Tab-separated table of C-alpha atoms and ligand atoms in Angstrom:
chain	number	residue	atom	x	y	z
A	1	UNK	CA	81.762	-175.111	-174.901
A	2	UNK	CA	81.571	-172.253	-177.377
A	3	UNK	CA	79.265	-169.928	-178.896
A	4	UNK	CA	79.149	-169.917	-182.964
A	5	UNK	CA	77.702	-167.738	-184.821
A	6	UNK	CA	77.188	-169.197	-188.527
A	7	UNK	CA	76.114	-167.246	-191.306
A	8	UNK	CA	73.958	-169.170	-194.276
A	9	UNK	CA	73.964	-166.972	-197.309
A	10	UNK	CA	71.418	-167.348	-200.567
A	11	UNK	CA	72.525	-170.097	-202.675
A	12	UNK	CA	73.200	-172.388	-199.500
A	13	UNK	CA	69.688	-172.078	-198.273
A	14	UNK	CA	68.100	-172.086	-202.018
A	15	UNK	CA	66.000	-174.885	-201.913
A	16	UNK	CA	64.551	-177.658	-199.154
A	17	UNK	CA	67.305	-179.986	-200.115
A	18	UNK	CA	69.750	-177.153	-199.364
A	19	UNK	CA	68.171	-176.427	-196.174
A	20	UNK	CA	68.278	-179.887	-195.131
A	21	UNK	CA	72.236	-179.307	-195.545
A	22	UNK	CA	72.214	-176.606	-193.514
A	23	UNK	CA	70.447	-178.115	-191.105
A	24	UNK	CA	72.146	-180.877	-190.807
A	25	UNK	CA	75.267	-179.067	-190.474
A	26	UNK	CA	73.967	-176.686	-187.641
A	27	UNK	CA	72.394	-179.641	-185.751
A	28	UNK	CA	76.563	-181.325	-186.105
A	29	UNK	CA	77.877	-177.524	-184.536
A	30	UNK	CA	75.325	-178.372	-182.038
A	31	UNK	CA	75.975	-181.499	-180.900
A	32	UNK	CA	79.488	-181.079	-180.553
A	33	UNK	CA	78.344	-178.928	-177.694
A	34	UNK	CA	78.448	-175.474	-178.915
A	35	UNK	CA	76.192	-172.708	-178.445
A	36	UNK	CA	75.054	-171.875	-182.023
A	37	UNK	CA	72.921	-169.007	-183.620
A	38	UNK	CA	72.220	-168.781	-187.350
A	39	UNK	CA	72.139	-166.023	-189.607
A	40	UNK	CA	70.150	-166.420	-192.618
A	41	UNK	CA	69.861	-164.879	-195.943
A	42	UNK	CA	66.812	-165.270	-198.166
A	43	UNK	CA	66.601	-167.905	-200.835
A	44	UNK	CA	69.240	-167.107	-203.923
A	45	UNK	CA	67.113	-164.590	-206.425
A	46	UNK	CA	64.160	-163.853	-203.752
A	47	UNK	CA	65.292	-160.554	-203.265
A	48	UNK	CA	66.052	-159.459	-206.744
A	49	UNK	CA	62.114	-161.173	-207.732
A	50	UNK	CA	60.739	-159.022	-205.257
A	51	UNK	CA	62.721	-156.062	-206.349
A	52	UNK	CA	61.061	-156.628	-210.001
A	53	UNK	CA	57.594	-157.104	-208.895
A	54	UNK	CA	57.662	-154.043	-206.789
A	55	UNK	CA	59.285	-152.199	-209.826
A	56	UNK	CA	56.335	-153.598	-211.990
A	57	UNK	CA	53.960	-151.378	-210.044
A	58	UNK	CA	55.750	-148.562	-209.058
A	59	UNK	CA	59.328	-147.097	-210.748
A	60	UNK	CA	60.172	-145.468	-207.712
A	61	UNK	CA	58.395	-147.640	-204.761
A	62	UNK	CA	58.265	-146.074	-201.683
A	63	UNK	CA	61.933	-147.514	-199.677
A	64	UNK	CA	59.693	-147.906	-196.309
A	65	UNK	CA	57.889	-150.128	-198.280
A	66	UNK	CA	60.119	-152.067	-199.694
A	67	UNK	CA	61.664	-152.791	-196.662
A	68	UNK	CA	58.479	-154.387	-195.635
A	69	UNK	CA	58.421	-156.169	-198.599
A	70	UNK	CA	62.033	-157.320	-198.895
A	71	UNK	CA	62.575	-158.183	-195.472
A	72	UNK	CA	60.101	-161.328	-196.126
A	73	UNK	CA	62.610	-163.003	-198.227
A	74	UNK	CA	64.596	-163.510	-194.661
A	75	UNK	CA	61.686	-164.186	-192.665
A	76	UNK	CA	60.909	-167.261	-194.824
A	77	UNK	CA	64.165	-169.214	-194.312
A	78	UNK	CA	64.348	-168.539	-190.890
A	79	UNK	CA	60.748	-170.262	-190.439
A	80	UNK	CA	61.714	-173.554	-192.545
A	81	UNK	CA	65.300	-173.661	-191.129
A	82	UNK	CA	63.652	-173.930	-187.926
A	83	UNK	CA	61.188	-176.935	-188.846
A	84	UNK	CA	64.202	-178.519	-190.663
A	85	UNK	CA	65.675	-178.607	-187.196
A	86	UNK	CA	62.968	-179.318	-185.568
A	87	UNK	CA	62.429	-182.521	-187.726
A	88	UNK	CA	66.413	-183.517	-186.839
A	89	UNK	CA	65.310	-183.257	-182.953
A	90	UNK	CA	66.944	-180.160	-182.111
A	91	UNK	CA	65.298	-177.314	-180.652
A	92	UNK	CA	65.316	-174.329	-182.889
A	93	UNK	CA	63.601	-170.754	-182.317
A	94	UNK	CA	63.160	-168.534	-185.542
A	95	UNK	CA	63.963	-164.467	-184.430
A	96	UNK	CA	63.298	-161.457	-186.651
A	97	UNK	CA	65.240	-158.267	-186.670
A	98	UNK	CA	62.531	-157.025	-184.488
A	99	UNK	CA	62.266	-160.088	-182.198
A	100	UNK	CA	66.201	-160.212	-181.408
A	101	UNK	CA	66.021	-155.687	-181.329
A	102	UNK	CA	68.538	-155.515	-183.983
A	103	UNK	CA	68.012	-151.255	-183.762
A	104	UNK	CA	69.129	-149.280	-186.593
A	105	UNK	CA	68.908	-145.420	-187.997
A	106	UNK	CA	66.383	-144.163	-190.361
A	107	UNK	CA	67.709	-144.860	-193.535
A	108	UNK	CA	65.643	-147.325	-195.204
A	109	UNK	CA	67.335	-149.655	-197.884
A	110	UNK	CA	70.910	-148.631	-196.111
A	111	UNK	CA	70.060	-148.621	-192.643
A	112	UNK	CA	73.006	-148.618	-190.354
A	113	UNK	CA	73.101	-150.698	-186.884
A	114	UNK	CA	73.696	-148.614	-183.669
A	115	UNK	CA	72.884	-151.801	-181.153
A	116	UNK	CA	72.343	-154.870	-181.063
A	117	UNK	CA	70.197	-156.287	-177.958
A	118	UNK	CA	71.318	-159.258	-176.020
A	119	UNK	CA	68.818	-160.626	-173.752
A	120	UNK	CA	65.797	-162.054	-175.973
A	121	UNK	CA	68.923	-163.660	-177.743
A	122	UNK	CA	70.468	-164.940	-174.586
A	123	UNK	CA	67.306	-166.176	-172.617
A	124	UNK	CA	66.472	-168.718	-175.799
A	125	UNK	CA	70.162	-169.490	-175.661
A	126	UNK	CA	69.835	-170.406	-172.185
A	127	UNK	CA	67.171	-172.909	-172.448
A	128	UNK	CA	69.333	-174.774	-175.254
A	129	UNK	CA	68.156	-173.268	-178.010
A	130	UNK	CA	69.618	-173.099	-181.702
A	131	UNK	CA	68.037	-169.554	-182.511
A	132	UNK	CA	67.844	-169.371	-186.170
A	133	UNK	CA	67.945	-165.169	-186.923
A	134	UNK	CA	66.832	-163.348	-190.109
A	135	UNK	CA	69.544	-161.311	-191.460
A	136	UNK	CA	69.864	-158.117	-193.353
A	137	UNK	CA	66.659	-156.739	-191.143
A	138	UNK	CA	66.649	-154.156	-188.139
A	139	UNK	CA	64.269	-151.500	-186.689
A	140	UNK	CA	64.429	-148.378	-186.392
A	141	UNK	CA	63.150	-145.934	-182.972
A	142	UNK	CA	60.015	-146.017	-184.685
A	143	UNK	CA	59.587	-149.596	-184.723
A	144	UNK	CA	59.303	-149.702	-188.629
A	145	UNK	CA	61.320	-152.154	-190.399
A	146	UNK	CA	64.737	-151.610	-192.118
A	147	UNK	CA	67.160	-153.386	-193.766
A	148	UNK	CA	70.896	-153.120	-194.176
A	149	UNK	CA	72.166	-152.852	-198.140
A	150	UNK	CA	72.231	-155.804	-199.806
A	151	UNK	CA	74.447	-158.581	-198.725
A	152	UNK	CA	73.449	-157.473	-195.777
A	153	UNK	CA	73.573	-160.462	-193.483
A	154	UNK	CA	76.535	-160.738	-193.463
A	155	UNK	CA	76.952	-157.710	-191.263
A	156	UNK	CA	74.149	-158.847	-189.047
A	157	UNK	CA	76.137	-162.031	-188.453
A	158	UNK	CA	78.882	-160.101	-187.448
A	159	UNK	CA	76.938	-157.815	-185.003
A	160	UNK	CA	75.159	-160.890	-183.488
A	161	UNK	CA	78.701	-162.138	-183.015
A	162	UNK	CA	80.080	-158.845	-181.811
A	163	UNK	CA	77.323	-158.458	-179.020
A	164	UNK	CA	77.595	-162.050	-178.114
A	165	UNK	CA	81.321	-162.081	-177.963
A	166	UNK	CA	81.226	-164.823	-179.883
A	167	UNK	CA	84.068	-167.545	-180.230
A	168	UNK	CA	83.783	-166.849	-183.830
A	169	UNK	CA	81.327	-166.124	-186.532
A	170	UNK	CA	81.495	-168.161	-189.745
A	171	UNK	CA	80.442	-167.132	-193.055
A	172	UNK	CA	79.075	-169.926	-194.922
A	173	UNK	CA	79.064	-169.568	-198.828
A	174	UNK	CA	79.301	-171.471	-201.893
A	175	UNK	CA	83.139	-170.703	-202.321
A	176	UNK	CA	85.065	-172.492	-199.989
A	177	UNK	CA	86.831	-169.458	-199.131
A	178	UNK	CA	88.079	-165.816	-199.947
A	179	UNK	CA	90.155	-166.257	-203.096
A	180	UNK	CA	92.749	-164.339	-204.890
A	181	UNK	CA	90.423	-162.636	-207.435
A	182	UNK	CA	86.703	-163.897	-208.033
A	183	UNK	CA	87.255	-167.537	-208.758
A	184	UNK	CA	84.284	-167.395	-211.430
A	185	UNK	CA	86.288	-164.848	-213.667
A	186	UNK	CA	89.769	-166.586	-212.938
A	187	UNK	CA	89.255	-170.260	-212.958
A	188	UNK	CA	93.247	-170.240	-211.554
A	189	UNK	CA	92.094	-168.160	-208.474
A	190	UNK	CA	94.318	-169.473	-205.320
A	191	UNK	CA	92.089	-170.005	-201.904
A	192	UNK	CA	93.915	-168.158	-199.167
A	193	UNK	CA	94.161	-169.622	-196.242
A	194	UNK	CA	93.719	-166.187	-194.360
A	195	UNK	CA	93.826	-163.125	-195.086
A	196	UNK	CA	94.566	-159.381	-193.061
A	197	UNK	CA	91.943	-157.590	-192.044
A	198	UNK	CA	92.886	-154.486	-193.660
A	199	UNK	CA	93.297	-156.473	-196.791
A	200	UNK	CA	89.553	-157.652	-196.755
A	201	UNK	CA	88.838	-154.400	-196.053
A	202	UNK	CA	90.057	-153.220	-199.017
A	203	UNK	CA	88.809	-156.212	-201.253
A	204	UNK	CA	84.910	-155.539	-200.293
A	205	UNK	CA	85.290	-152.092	-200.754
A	206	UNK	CA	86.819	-152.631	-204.094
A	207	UNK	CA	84.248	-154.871	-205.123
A	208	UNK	CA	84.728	-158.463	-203.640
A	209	UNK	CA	80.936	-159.301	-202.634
A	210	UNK	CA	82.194	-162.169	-200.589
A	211	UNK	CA	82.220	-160.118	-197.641
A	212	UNK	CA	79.870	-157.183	-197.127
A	213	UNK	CA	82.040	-154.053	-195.992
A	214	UNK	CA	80.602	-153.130	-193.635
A	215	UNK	CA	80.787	-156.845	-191.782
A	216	UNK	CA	84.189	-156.299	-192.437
A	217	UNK	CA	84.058	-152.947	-190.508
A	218	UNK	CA	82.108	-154.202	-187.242
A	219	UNK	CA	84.590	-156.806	-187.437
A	220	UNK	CA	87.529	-155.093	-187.218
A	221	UNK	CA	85.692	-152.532	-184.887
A	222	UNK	CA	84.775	-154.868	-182.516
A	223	UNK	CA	87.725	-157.795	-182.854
A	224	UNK	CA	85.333	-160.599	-184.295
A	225	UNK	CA	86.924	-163.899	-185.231
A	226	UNK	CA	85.906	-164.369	-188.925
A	227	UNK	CA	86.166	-167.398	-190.968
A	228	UNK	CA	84.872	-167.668	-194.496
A	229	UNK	CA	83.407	-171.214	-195.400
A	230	UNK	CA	81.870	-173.279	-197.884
A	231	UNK	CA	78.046	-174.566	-197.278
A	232	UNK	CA	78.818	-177.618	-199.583
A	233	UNK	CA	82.488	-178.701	-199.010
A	234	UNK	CA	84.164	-179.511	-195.806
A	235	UNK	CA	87.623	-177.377	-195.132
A	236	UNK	CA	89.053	-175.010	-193.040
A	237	UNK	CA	87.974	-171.690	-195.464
A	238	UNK	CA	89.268	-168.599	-195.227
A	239	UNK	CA	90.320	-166.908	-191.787
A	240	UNK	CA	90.177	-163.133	-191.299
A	241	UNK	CA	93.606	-162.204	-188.959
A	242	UNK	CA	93.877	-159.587	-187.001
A	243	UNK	CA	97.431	-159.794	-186.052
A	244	UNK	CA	100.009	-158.942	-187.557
A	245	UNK	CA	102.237	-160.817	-190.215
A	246	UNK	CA	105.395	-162.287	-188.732
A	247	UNK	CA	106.595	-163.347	-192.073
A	248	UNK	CA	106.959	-160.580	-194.669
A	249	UNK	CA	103.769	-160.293	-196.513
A	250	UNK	CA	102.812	-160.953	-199.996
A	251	UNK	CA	103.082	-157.524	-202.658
A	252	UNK	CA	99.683	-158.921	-204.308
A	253	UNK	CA	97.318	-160.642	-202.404
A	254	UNK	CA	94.267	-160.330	-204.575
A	255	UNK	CA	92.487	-158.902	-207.506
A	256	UNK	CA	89.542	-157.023	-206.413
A	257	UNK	CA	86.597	-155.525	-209.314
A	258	UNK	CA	83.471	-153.499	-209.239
A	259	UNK	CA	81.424	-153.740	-212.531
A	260	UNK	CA	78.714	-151.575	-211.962
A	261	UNK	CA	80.756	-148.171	-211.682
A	262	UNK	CA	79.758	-144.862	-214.009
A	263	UNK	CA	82.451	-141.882	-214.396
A	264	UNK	CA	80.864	-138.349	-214.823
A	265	UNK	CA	83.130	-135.370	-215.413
A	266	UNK	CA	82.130	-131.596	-215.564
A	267	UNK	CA	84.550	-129.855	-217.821
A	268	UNK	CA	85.478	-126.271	-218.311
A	269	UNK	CA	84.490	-125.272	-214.362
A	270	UNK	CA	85.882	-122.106	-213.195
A	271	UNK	CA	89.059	-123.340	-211.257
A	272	UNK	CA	88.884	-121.001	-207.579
A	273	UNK	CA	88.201	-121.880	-203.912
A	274	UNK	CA	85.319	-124.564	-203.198
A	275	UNK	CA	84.068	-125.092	-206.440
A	276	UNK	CA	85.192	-129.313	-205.653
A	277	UNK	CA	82.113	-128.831	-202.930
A	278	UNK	CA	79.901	-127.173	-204.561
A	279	UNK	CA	80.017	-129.846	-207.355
A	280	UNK	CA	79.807	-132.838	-204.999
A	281	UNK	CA	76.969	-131.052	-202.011
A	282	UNK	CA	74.048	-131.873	-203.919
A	283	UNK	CA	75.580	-135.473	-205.246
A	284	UNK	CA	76.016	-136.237	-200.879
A	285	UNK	CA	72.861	-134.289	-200.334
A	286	UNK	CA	71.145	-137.100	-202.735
A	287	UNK	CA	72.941	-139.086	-200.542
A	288	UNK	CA	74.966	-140.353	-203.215
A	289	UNK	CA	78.404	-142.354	-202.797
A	290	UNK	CA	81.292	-140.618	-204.784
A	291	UNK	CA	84.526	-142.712	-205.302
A	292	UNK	CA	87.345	-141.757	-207.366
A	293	UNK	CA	87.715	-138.100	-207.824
A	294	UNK	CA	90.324	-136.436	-210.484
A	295	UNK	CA	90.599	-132.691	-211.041
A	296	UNK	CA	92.636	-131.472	-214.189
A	297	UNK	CA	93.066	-127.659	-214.494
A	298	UNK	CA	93.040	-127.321	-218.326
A	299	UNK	CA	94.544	-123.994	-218.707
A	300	UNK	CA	92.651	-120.096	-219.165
A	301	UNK	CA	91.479	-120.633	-215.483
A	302	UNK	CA	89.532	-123.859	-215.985
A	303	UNK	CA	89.868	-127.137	-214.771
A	304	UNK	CA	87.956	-130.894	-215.975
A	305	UNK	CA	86.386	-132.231	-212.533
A	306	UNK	CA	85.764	-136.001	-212.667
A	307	UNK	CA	84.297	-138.799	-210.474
A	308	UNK	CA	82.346	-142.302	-210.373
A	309	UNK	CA	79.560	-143.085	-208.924
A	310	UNK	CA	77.559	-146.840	-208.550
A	311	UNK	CA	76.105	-146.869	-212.084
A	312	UNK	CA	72.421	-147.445	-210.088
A	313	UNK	CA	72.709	-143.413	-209.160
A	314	UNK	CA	74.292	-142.505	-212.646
A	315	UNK	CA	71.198	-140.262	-213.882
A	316	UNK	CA	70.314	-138.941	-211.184
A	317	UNK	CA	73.713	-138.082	-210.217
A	318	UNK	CA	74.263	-136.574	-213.915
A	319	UNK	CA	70.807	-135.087	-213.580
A	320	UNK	CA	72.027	-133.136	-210.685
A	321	UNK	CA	75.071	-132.025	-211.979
A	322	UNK	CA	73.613	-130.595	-214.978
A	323	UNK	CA	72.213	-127.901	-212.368
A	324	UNK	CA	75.199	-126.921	-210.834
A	325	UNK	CA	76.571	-126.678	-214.430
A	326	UNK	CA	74.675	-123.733	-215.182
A	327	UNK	CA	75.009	-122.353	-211.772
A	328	UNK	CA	79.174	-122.721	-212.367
A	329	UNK	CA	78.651	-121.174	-215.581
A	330	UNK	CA	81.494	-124.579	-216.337
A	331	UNK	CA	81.283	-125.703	-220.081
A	332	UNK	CA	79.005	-129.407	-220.421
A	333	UNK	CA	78.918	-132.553	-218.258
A	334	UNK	CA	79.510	-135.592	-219.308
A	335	UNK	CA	79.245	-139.555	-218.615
A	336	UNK	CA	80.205	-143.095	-219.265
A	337	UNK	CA	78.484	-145.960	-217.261
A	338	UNK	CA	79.987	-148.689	-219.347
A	339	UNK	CA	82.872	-148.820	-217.104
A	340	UNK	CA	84.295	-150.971	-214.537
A	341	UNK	CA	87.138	-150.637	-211.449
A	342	UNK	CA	90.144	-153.091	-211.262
A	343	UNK	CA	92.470	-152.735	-208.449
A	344	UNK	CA	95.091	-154.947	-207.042
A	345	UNK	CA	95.490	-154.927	-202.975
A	346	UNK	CA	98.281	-155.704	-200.721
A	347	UNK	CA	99.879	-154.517	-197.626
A	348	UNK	CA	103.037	-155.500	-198.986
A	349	UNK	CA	102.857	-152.761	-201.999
A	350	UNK	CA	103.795	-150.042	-200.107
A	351	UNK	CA	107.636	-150.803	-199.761
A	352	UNK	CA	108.135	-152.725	-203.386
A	353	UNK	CA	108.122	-150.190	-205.888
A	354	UNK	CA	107.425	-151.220	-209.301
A	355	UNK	CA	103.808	-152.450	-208.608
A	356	UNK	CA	102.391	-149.882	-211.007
A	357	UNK	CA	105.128	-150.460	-213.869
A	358	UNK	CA	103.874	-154.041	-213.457
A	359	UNK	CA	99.936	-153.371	-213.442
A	360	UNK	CA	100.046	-150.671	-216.397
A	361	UNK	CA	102.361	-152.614	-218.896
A	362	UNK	CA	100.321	-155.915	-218.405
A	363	UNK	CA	97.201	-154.105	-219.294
A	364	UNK	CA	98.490	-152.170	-222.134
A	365	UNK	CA	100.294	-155.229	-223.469
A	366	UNK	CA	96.935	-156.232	-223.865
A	367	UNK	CA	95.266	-153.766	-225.634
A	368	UNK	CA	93.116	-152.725	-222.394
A	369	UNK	CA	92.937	-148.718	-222.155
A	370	UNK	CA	93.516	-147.032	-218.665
A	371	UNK	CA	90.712	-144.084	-218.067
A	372	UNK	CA	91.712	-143.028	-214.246
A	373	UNK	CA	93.848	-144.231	-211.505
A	374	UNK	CA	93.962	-143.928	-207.928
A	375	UNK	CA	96.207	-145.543	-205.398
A	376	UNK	CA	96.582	-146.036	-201.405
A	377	UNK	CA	98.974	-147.515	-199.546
A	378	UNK	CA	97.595	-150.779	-200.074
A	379	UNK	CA	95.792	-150.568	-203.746
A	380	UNK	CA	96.188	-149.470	-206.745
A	381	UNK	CA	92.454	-149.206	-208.671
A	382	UNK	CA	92.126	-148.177	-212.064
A	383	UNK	CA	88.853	-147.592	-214.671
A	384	UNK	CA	88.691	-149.840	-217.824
A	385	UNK	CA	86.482	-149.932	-220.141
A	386	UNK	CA	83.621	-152.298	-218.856
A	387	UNK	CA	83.679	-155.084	-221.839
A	388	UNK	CA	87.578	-155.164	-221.073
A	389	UNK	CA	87.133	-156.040	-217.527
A	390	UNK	CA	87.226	-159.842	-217.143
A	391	UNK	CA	90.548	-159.835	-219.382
A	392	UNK	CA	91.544	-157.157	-217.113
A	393	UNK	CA	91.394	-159.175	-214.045
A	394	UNK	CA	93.174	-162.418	-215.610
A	395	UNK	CA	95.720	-160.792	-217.034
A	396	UNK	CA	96.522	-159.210	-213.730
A	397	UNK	CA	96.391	-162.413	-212.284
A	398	UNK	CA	98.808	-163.534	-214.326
A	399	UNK	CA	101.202	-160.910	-214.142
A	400	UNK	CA	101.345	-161.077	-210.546
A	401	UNK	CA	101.608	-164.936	-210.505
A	402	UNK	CA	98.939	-165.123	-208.024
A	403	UNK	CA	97.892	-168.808	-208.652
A	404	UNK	CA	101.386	-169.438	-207.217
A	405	UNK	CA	101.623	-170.140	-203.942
A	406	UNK	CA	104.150	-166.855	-202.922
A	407	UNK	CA	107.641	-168.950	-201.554
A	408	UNK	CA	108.907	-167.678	-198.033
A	409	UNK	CA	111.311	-165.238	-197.107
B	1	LIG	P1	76.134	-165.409	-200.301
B	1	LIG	O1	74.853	-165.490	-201.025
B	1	LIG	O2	76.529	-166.691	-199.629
B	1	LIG	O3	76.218	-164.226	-199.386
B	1	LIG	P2	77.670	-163.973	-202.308
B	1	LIG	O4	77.240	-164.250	-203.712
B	1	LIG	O5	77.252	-162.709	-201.681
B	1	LIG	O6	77.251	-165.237	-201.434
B	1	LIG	O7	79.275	-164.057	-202.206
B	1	LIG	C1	79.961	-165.187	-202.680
B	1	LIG	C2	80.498	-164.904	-204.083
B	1	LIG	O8	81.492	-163.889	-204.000
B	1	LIG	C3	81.225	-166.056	-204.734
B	1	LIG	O9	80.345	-166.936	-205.386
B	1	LIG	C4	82.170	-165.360	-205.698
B	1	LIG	O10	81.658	-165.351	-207.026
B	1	LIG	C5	82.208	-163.925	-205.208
B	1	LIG	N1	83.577	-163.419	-204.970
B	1	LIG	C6	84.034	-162.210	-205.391
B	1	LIG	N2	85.311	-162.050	-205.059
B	1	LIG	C7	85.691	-163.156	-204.391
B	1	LIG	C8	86.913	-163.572	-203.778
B	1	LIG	N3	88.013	-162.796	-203.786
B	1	LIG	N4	86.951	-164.776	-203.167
B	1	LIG	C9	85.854	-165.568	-203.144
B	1	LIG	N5	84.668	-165.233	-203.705
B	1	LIG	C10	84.579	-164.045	-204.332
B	2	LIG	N1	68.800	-161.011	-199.151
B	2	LIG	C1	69.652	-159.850	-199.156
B	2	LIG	C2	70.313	-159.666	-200.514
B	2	LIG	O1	70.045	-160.428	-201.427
B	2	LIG	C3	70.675	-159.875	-198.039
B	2	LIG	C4	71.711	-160.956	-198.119
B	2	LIG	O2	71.561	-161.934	-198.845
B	2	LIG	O3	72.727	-160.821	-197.433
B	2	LIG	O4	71.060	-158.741	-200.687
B	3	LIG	MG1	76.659	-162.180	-199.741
């Protein structure tokens, strides 16, 4: 017997018929004689409706608030799941954040987990229970409600798994898989059968919403087995692996994107000692994230400082900036948030040189202007202009023949 923990994101638990799917497929994990717990999502679109109506009455709603109101979207699919069940003849228990003490910090919107409480979980278990868990919601020491960044259940799943030391914790979506670029922008996209977990890691922080980061994080932290699944079609999806390659690994495994990044640069800033943190302090203060940074010293003791931010923060971010501007006596600031991140990952990169050559003559064979670069080990990521980025992302595709299955060594 072991314990599962599945994860049921928006699309697969859309509608009734869809939740009779899902049911049915729990109620099958079940019977096989596993100990299952669900994760759930809310319905596809809930959460960006409520998002709307709250922004109807209020520009800037109050994020306590809309934690309350946005952790509902959860709390309903949990409650039919349940009945679903219920109506198949198993015996289901729906669990909130609260219910199962899914304990988080402070920060509302982005709360992060510190624990995740085992016994309510494991006394329902006990009795033979499916218990049928809203994701993406926690508390916090003050028993107020928080939730976790969107996509957000998929780190709950994880945690739930972590703390349970589950067998494994399955992420059921409607791609049958993780793929080698989004397979809705590259029809040609190749399903891999698994992928590292340093890899993944790299993919959802570049973009790849089929995983939330930081699931991939507590996964890795805590050694979770991961498999990535499709709600609709049967198969053996996508597994997360831990160890390491015996074969040689592939140069390219996927094409990663993020089309909702903004660039801001501050030109002409006196170029001495800590002038870089005194331009980003009030961006973290605002508790901003900053991603690629690029300083150019431009001569007559100036330099051009340049980052990107998620375009959601743009004007505030430039907003702020214009303040330490005149406090830097530096020349203007400046923004674009018509941009978008494309980067290639691969653990095999870092021995094959060349991958650059490859990645910059494919995109300016096409016509496709480079604004910023930055490269690991493991990635290479660079800016494009935000129109340009789903040819971006095939023609990468292409050039690394990544619909090809990659031949042994
Ligand atoms: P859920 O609602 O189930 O959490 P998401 O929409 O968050 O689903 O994530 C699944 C989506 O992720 C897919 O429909 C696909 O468009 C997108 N995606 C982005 N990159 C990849 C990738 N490399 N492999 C598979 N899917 C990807
Ligand atoms: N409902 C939340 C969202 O739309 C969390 C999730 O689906 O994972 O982001
Ligand atoms: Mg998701």
């Amino acid at each position: 017997m072991a314990l599962i923990v599945q994860k049921y994101g928006g699309t697969s638990v859309a509608n009734v018929d869809r939740i009779k799917i899902v049911a049915k497929k729990v109620k099958a994990c079940k019977d096989a004689g596993n100990d299952v717990v669900v994760v759930l999502s809310a319905m596809a679109g809930e959460t960006n409706r409520m998002i709307a109506l709250a922004k109807e009455l209020n520009v800037a709603p109050s994020s306590r608030e809309m934690d309350v109101l946005l952790s509902t979207g959860e709390q309903t699919t949990i409650a039919l799941l349940s009945m679903a069940l219920h109506h198949l003849g198993v015996d289901a228990v729906s669990m909130t954040g609260d219910q199962i003490r899914l304990n988080t910090d402070d920060t509302h919107a982005k709360a992060r987990i510190l624990n995740v409480e085992t016994d309510n979980l494991k006394k329902h278990l006990k009795l033979g229970q499916v218990v049928v868990v809203a994701g993406f919601q926690g508390r916090n020491a003050a028993n107020e409600i928080t939730t976790l960044g969107r996509g957000g259940s998929d780190t709950s799943a994880v945690a739930v798994a972590a703390v349970l030391k589950a067998d494994e914790c399955q992420i059921y979506t409607d791609v049958d898989g993780v793929y080698t670029t989004d397979p809705r922008v590259e029809p040609n996209a190749r399903r891999l059968e698994r992928i590292t977990f340093e890899e993944m890691l790299e993919m959802s922080s570049l973009g790849a919403k089929v995983l939330q980061i930081r699931a991939v994080e507590f996964a890795g932290k805590y050694n979770v087995p991961l498999r990535v699944l499709s709600s609709f079609k049967e198969g053996g999806g996508t597994l997360i692996s831990y160890e390491e390659n015996e074969m040689e690994s592939p140069i390219i495994s996927g094409i990663a994107f993020n089309q909702e990044e903004a660039r801001i640069t501050i030109s002409g800033v006196p170029d001495k000692p800590s002038v870089a943190a005194q331009i980003l302090s009030p961006i973290g203060a605002a508790n901003i994230d900053v991603d690629m940074i690029v300083q150019n010293t431009v001569g007559q003791g100036k330099t051009d400082f340049t980052f990107t931010v998620h375009r959601e923060d743009y004007q505030q971010a430039k907003h702020l900036l214009k303040a330490v501007c005149a406090s830097l006596n530096a020349d203007a600031v400046q923004g674009n948030d018509e941009i978008a991140k494309v980067s290639v990952v691969g653990v095999g990169m870092w021995n094959h040189p060349g991958v650059a050559e490859t990645m910059f003559k494919a995109l300016g064979d096409e016509g496709i202007n480079i604004h910023q670069i930055a490269t690991s080990e493991i990635k290479i990521s660079v800016l494009v202009d935000a129109k340009y980025l789903e040819l971006a992302v095939r023609t990468l595709h292409h050039a690394f023949n990544l619909a090809e299955e990659p031949c042994e060594k």
